[in-house]
Coordinates of C-alpha atoms in Angstrom, one line a residue:
M1 CA -17.5 -16.0 21.1
S2 CA -15.1 -15.7 18.6
R3 CA -11.6 -15.2 19.6
N4 CA -10.7 -12.7 16.9
F5 CA -13.6 -11.4 17.7
R6 CA -13.3 -7.1 18.9
P7 CA -16.3 -4.7 19.8
L8 CA -16.7 -2.3 17.3
A9 CA -16.7 0.2 19.4
H10 CA -13.6 -0.5 21.3
A11 CA -12.2 -0.6 16.8
L12 CA -14.3 3.0 16.9
I13 CA -12.7 4.5 19.7
R14 CA -9.4 3.4 18.8
R15 CA -9.2 5.0 15.2
I16 CA -10.7 8.1 17.1
A17 CA -7.9 8.2 19.4
L18 CA -5.4 7.8 16.9
L19 CA -6.3 10.2 14.9
A20 CA -6.4 12.6 17.7
V21 CA -3.2 11.9 18.5
G22 CA -2.0 12.2 14.7
C23 CA -3.7 15.4 14.9
A24 CA -2.3 16.3 18.1
L25 CA 1.5 15.7 17.2
L26 CA 1.0 17.6 13.5
F27 CA -0.6 20.2 15.4
S28 CA 2.2 20.0 18.0
A29 CA 4.9 20.0 15.3
V30 CA 3.2 23.6 13.7
Q31 CA 2.7 24.6 16.8
G32 CA 6.4 23.7 17.9
I33 CA 7.6 26.2 15.0
W34 CA 5.4 29.2 15.5
L35 CA 6.8 29.3 19.0
Y36 CA 10.4 28.8 18.3
R37 CA 10.3 31.6 16.1
S38 CA 7.8 33.9 18.4
V39 CA 9.9 32.9 21.1
Q40 CA 13.8 33.8 19.1
Q41 CA 12.6 36.8 18.1
Q42 CA 10.9 37.7 21.5
L43 CA 14.6 37.1 22.7
L44 CA 16.5 38.9 20.4
G45 CA 13.9 42.1 21.0
N46 CA 15.2 41.5 24.2
I47 CA 18.5 41.7 23.7
Q48 CA 18.6 44.8 21.2
Y49 CA 16.9 46.3 24.3
L50 CA 19.6 45.2 26.8
A51 CA 22.3 46.2 24.3
S52 CA 20.8 49.8 23.8
S53 CA 19.9 50.3 27.6
N54 CA 23.8 49.3 28.2
I55 CA 25.6 50.4 25.7
P56 CA 26.0 54.1 26.7
L57 CA 27.3 53.2 29.7
L58 CA 29.7 50.9 28.4
S59 CA 30.9 53.7 26.0
V60 CA 31.4 55.7 29.5
S61 CA 33.0 53.2 31.4
L62 CA 35.6 52.3 28.4
W63 CA 36.2 55.8 27.4
D64 CA 37.2 56.6 31.0
I65 CA 39.3 53.5 31.4
E66 CA 37.0 51.3 34.2
P67 CA 37.3 47.8 33.7
E68 CA 35.5 47.0 36.8
A69 CA 32.4 49.1 35.7
V70 CA 32.5 47.5 32.2
R71 CA 32.7 43.9 33.8
R72 CA 29.9 44.9 36.2
Q73 CA 27.8 45.4 33.0
L74 CA 28.6 42.7 31.3
S75 CA 27.8 40.4 33.7
V76 CA 24.5 42.5 34.4
I77 CA 23.9 41.5 30.3
V78 CA 24.8 38.2 30.7
A79 CA 22.5 37.2 34.1
R80 CA 19.5 38.2 32.0
P81 CA 17.5 35.3 30.4
G82 CA 18.3 33.8 26.7
V83 CA 22.1 35.7 27.3
A84 CA 24.8 32.6 27.2
F85 CA 27.6 35.2 26.5
A86 CA 29.0 38.5 25.9
R87 CA 32.2 39.9 25.0
I88 CA 33.7 43.7 24.3
N89 CA 36.2 44.2 21.8
V90 CA 37.5 47.7 22.5
V91 CA 39.7 49.3 19.0
T92 CA 42.8 49.8 21.7
G93 CA 43.2 45.8 21.7
Q94 CA 41.7 45.2 24.8
M95 CA 38.9 42.3 24.8
F96 CA 36.8 42.1 28.0
E97 CA 34.4 38.7 28.1
A98 CA 31.1 37.7 30.7
G99 CA 29.4 34.2 30.8
D100 CA 30.2 31.0 28.9
S101 CA 32.7 31.4 26.3
S102 CA 31.5 27.6 24.5
T103 CA 28.7 29.2 23.4
L104 CA 30.4 31.5 20.6
Y105 CA 30.5 29.1 18.1
N106 CA 27.3 27.3 17.9
N107 CA 24.6 29.7 19.4
R108 CA 23.2 33.2 17.0
V109 CA 25.5 36.2 18.1
T110 CA 24.6 39.6 18.1
R111 CA 26.8 42.3 17.2
F112 CA 26.7 46.1 18.4
V113 CA 29.3 48.8 17.4
I114 CA 29.8 51.3 20.7
P115 CA 30.5 54.7 19.8
M116 CA 33.0 57.8 21.1
P117 CA 30.8 59.3 24.2
N118 CA 32.0 62.6 22.6
G119 CA 30.2 62.4 19.5
S120 CA 32.7 61.0 17.2
S121 CA 31.9 58.6 14.3
K122 CA 35.0 56.7 15.3
P123 CA 33.5 53.3 17.1
L124 CA 35.3 53.0 20.4
G125 CA 34.4 48.9 20.2
E126 CA 31.9 46.2 19.7
L127 CA 29.5 44.5 21.7
L128 CA 28.7 40.5 21.1
I129 CA 25.6 38.8 22.9
V130 CA 25.3 35.5 22.0
Q131 CA 22.0 34.0 22.9
R132 CA 21.6 31.1 24.4
E133 CA 19.6 27.9 22.3
A134 CA 18.8 25.4 24.8
Y135 CA 16.0 28.7 26.4
I136 CA 14.7 28.8 23.6
Y137 CA 13.7 25.1 23.6
Q138 CA 12.8 25.6 27.0
Q139 CA 10.4 28.2 26.3
V140 CA 8.9 25.8 23.7
A141 CA 9.0 22.4 25.1
S142 CA 7.1 24.7 28.6
S143 CA 4.7 26.1 26.6
L144 CA 4.2 22.8 24.1
I145 CA 3.9 20.2 27.3
G146 CA 0.8 22.4 28.7
M147 CA -0.4 22.4 25.1
L148 CA -0.3 18.5 25.1
L149 CA -1.4 17.6 28.2
G150 CA -4.7 19.6 28.1
Y151 CA -5.7 18.6 24.2
L152 CA -5.1 14.8 25.7
L153 CA -6.9 15.5 28.4
L154 CA -10.7 17.2 25.9
T155 CA -9.3 14.1 23.9
V156 CA -9.6 11.1 26.9
L157 CA -13.1 13.3 27.3
I158 CA -14.9 12.6 24.1
C159 CA -12.9 9.4 23.5
G160 CA -15.1 8.3 27.0
L161 CA -18.0 10.5 26.1
V162 CA -17.9 8.5 22.5
A163 CA -17.2 5.4 24.0
Y164 CA -20.3 5.7 26.3
V165 CA -22.8 6.5 23.4
L166 CA -21.4 3.6 20.8
R167 CA -21.8 1.4 23.5
R168 CA -25.5 2.6 24.3
D169 CA -26.5 3.1 21.4
L170 CA -24.7 0.9 19.1
E171 CA -23.1 -2.0 20.5
R172 CA -25.8 -3.0 22.8
P173 CA -28.3 -3.6 20.4
M174 CA -26.2 -5.6 18.2
R175 CA -25.8 -7.4 20.5
E176 CA -29.3 -8.3 21.2
I177 CA -29.3 -8.8 17.8
A178 CA -26.6 -11.3 17.5
A179 CA -28.1 -13.1 20.2
F180 CA -31.6 -12.9 19.0
A181 CA -30.3 -14.0 15.8
G182 CA -27.9 -17.0 17.5
R183 CA -31.4 -18.6 19.3
L184 CA -33.3 -18.8 16.5
T185 CA -34.2 -22.7 15.1
P186 CA -37.0 -23.3 12.4
Q187 CA -39.3 -23.9 15.3
S188 CA -38.7 -20.2 17.0
L189 CA -38.1 -18.5 13.3
T190 CA -41.6 -16.7 13.6
D191 CA -41.0 -15.2 16.7
P192 CA -40.4 -11.5 16.9
L193 CA -37.0 -9.0 17.7
R194 CA -37.5 -6.5 19.9
L195 CA -34.8 -4.2 21.0
Q196 CA -34.8 -2.4 24.3
R197 CA -33.4 1.1 22.9
G198 CA -37.1 3.1 24.5
R199 CA -38.8 5.1 22.9
R200 CA -37.4 7.5 19.4
E201 CA -38.9 9.8 16.9
V202 CA -36.7 8.9 14.4
H203 CA -35.1 5.6 12.8
D204 CA -31.4 4.4 12.6
E205 CA -29.6 1.7 10.9
I206 CA -30.1 -0.6 13.4
D207 CA -34.2 0.1 13.1
L208 CA -32.8 -0.9 9.5
V209 CA -31.3 -4.1 10.5
A210 CA -34.3 -4.7 12.8
G211 CA -36.8 -4.3 10.2
G212 CA -34.5 -6.8 7.8
F213 CA -35.0 -9.5 10.2
V214 CA -38.9 -8.8 9.8
T215 CA -38.8 -8.8 6.8
L216 CA -36.6 -12.0 6.3
Q217 CA -38.7 -13.7 8.5
N218 CA -41.9 -13.1 7.0
A219 CA -40.1 -14.5 3.5
L220 CA -39.2 -17.1 5.1
T221 CA -42.4 -18.8 6.7
E222 CA -44.3 -18.0 3.0
H223 CA -41.9 -20.1 1.3
I224 CA -41.3 -23.0 4.2
D225 CA -42.8 -25.9 2.6
S226 CA -40.7 -25.3 -1.2
L227 CA -37.9 -24.2 0.1
D228 CA -35.7 -27.1 -0.6
Q229 CA -37.0 -28.0 -3.7
Q230 CA -36.5 -24.1 -4.6
V231 CA -32.6 -24.6 -2.9
E232 CA -32.1 -27.6 -4.9
E233 CA -33.5 -26.2 -8.6
R234 CA -31.7 -23.1 -7.6
T235 CA -28.6 -24.8 -7.0
Q236 CA -28.4 -26.8 -9.9
Q237 CA -29.2 -24.0 -12.2
L238 CA -26.6 -21.7 -11.1
E239 CA -23.8 -24.7 -11.2
T240 CA -25.0 -25.2 -14.8
A241 CA -24.5 -20.9 -15.0
L242 CA -20.9 -21.1 -12.7
G243 CA -19.4 -24.3 -15.2
E244 CA -20.7 -22.9 -18.1
I245 CA -19.4 -19.3 -16.9
R246 CA -16.1 -20.9 -15.9
A247 CA -15.7 -22.6 -19.3
L248 CA -16.0 -19.3 -21.4
L249 CA -13.6 -17.0 -18.9
T250 CA -10.8 -20.4 -19.1
H251 CA -11.2 -22.1 -22.5
D252 CA -10.6 -20.7 -25.7
A253 CA -14.3 -21.1 -27.2
L254 CA -12.5 -22.5 -31.5
T255 CA -10.0 -25.0 -29.8
G256 CA -11.0 -26.0 -26.6
C257 CA -7.7 -25.8 -25.1
Y258 CA -7.2 -23.0 -21.9
N259 CA -6.8 -19.0 -22.2
R260 CA -4.7 -17.0 -21.5
A261 CA -6.2 -15.4 -18.7
F262 CA -6.1 -19.2 -17.2
L263 CA -2.4 -18.7 -18.2
A264 CA -2.2 -16.0 -15.8
E265 CA -3.8 -16.9 -13.5
R266 CA -2.8 -20.9 -13.3
L267 CA 1.2 -20.9 -15.1
P268 CA 2.2 -18.5 -11.4
Q269 CA 0.6 -21.3 -9.4
E270 CA 2.8 -24.2 -11.5
M271 CA 5.7 -21.8 -10.6
T272 CA 5.4 -21.6 -6.9
R273 CA 4.7 -25.4 -6.6
A274 CA 7.7 -26.1 -8.7
Q275 CA 9.7 -23.7 -6.2
R276 CA 8.8 -25.0 -3.1
S277 CA 9.0 -29.0 -4.4
G278 CA 12.5 -28.6 -6.4
Q279 CA 10.6 -30.4 -9.2
P280 CA 11.9 -28.8 -12.8
L281 CA 9.2 -27.3 -14.7
A282 CA 9.0 -26.7 -18.5
L283 CA 7.3 -24.7 -21.4
V284 CA 6.7 -25.2 -24.6
F285 CA 6.4 -22.2 -26.6
C286 CA 4.6 -23.9 -30.5
D287 CA 3.1 -21.9 -33.4
I288 CA 1.7 -23.0 -36.5
D289 CA 4.1 -22.7 -39.8
H290 CA 2.5 -20.7 -42.7
F291 CA -0.6 -20.1 -40.9
K292 CA -1.3 -16.8 -42.3
Q293 CA -0.8 -18.3 -45.8
I294 CA -3.0 -21.1 -45.5
N295 CA -5.9 -18.1 -44.5
D296 CA -5.2 -16.6 -47.2
E297 CA -5.1 -19.2 -49.4
Y298 CA -7.6 -21.8 -47.9
G299 CA -9.6 -18.8 -46.2
H300 CA -10.6 -18.6 -42.3
L301 CA -13.0 -21.6 -42.2
V302 CA -10.0 -24.1 -43.1
G303 CA -7.4 -22.0 -40.3
D304 CA -9.9 -22.6 -37.9
E305 CA -10.3 -26.3 -38.6
V306 CA -6.4 -26.3 -38.9
L307 CA -6.3 -24.9 -35.9
T308 CA -8.7 -27.2 -34.0
A309 CA -6.3 -30.4 -35.1
A310 CA -3.4 -29.0 -34.0
A311 CA -5.6 -28.5 -30.5
S312 CA -6.3 -32.4 -30.5
R313 CA -3.2 -33.6 -31.6
L314 CA -1.4 -31.2 -28.9
L315 CA -3.3 -32.8 -26.6
S316 CA -3.4 -36.2 -27.4
Q317 CA 0.7 -36.3 -27.0
L318 CA 0.4 -34.8 -23.3
R319 CA -0.2 -36.7 -20.1
S320 CA -3.8 -36.0 -19.0
D321 CA -4.4 -34.3 -16.0
I322 CA -0.8 -33.2 -15.6
D323 CA 0.6 -31.1 -18.8
W324 CA -2.2 -28.9 -20.4
V325 CA -2.6 -26.6 -23.5
V326 CA -2.9 -22.6 -23.8
R327 CA -4.1 -21.1 -27.4
F328 CA -2.1 -17.9 -27.0
G329 CA -3.6 -16.3 -29.5
G330 CA -3.8 -16.9 -32.9
E331 CA -1.5 -19.7 -34.0
E332 CA 0.2 -20.1 -30.8
F333 CA 0.2 -22.5 -28.5
V334 CA 1.7 -22.8 -24.8
I335 CA 2.3 -26.4 -23.4
V336 CA 3.0 -26.2 -19.6
L337 CA 4.9 -29.8 -18.5
P338 CA 5.0 -30.1 -15.0
D339 CA 7.6 -32.5 -13.3
T340 CA 9.5 -32.4 -16.7
G341 CA 13.4 -31.3 -16.8
H342 CA 15.2 -29.9 -20.3
D343 CA 15.8 -33.4 -21.8
A344 CA 12.3 -35.3 -21.2
A345 CA 11.0 -31.6 -22.3
Q346 CA 12.4 -31.9 -25.4
Q347 CA 11.8 -34.8 -26.2
V348 CA 7.8 -34.1 -25.8
A349 CA 8.6 -31.2 -27.9
E350 CA 9.5 -33.3 -30.9
R351 CA 6.7 -35.9 -30.3
L352 CA 4.6 -32.6 -30.6
R353 CA 6.2 -31.5 -34.1
D354 CA 5.6 -35.4 -35.2
A355 CA 2.0 -35.7 -34.1
I356 CA 1.5 -31.8 -36.3
A357 CA 3.0 -32.5 -39.1
T358 CA 1.1 -35.4 -40.0
S359 CA -1.4 -34.5 -43.0
L360 CA -4.6 -33.1 -42.2
R361 CA -8.2 -33.9 -44.0
L362 CA -10.3 -31.2 -44.3
Q363 CA -14.1 -31.5 -44.6
D364 CA -14.2 -31.0 -48.1
G365 CA -11.8 -33.8 -48.9
R366 CA -8.9 -31.8 -49.9
R367 CA -5.4 -32.8 -48.1
L368 CA -3.7 -29.8 -46.4
Q369 CA 0.3 -31.0 -45.0
I370 CA 1.2 -28.3 -42.0
T371 CA 3.9 -28.3 -39.9
A372 CA 5.1 -26.1 -36.4
S373 CA 8.1 -24.4 -34.6
L374 CA 9.1 -25.1 -31.0
G375 CA 10.8 -23.4 -28.0
V376 CA 11.6 -25.1 -25.3
A377 CA 12.4 -23.7 -22.0
L378 CA 12.9 -24.9 -18.8
W379 CA 12.1 -22.6 -15.6
Q380 CA 15.2 -21.1 -13.4
A381 CA 14.2 -20.0 -9.9
G382 CA 13.2 -16.5 -9.5
E383 CA 12.7 -16.2 -13.1
G384 CA 9.5 -14.4 -13.5
M385 CA 6.9 -15.3 -15.7
E386 CA 6.8 -13.0 -18.3
P387 CA 10.7 -13.0 -19.0
W388 CA 10.3 -17.0 -18.8
L389 CA 7.5 -16.8 -21.9
K390 CA 10.1 -14.3 -23.3
R391 CA 12.9 -16.4 -23.7
A392 CA 10.2 -19.4 -25.0
D393 CA 9.3 -17.4 -27.8
A394 CA 13.0 -16.0 -28.3
L395 CA 13.5 -19.9 -29.2
L396 CA 10.0 -20.4 -31.0
Y397 CA 11.9 -17.7 -33.7
Q398 CA 15.4 -19.5 -33.5
A399 CA 13.3 -22.8 -34.9
K400 CA 11.5 -20.7 -37.4
M401 CA 15.0 -18.9 -38.7
R402 CA 16.5 -22.1 -39.0
G403 CA 14.2 -23.2 -42.0
R404 CA 10.5 -23.9 -39.5
N405 CA 9.4 -27.4 -38.5
Q406 CA 11.9 -27.7 -35.6
V407 CA 12.4 -27.6 -32.4
A408 CA 14.8 -25.1 -30.5
A409 CA 16.0 -25.8 -26.9

């Protein structure tokens, strides 16, 4: 058995567990937000109730100037869960405090007016109650921990049941099928596949796989005598068809050069090889001069002759199995020169220009003088394919602007 083998049941259980944990975390986040707001609102309500029940007593104690009674009532307020600090600011300038005063500036503060005991509209003072944020977090954490423990317990139980069912109904039959397939030999090809699954009213995918084995065995038995011959014939047909398809996919039908699809696949490989080996890699962009004029004056058939002759002359000047030519489009060709530096590539481009510049004898006997402009660009480490092609095309444009039938590098 391969070291990389992992039972399908284990993979499914792992995914279920990860999904369950993800759902638990998401649900806990939502539940935590809801609990936080709920506990905060409950604590605020408790503080408001606490203030409303103590303010009358505080009003009387302040009016009667009984500081000890005021301090006792503040101690009662601070002793309540969720209250961190309480302060009374009296209009006369007095101030009474209880609790942790450091929480005044980083926790929520609720303010209440202390009225006069005689019913006057003027306030006697102000009561500040600071709620304890840590209390809210403690309440939320305790609720979430209990909920998560219950959810994880349920997840473990479900995963255990699913694991048992998967091992019984999936893993064990698949192992039996795999063992049966591993024991098959030409001599035991007709042995039936028997799975220990018991009687069932309905069929499932395991039965489909087992039925497929039976169908395969029957088909192989029927054709066993002529199998070798059929395989050989079909292999030859397939190789021929694949060769034709490969040629159509990678070659230009008119010139026999490679096409742009092959360029997009092969050129990045050449760039990677050059990057790894440190050898230079050059590219020549070639364009037949005045090709549109040739088409307009002599016709498209002559234009095809020109393209075919140009491609043949390009190939004749290159290294076999090393350099390669792509018909980039229309009258444009791209020549890729592996392991070729800038000076050598420029020399090759000059040879290509000279080869194309010789007169062409057409099929009807006429002679036609053709020329080409070429741009040479050396690949720079880290440069992408498209920027490289654009740089070579720009050099080609320079050659045309300088009068055509030239090489720009």
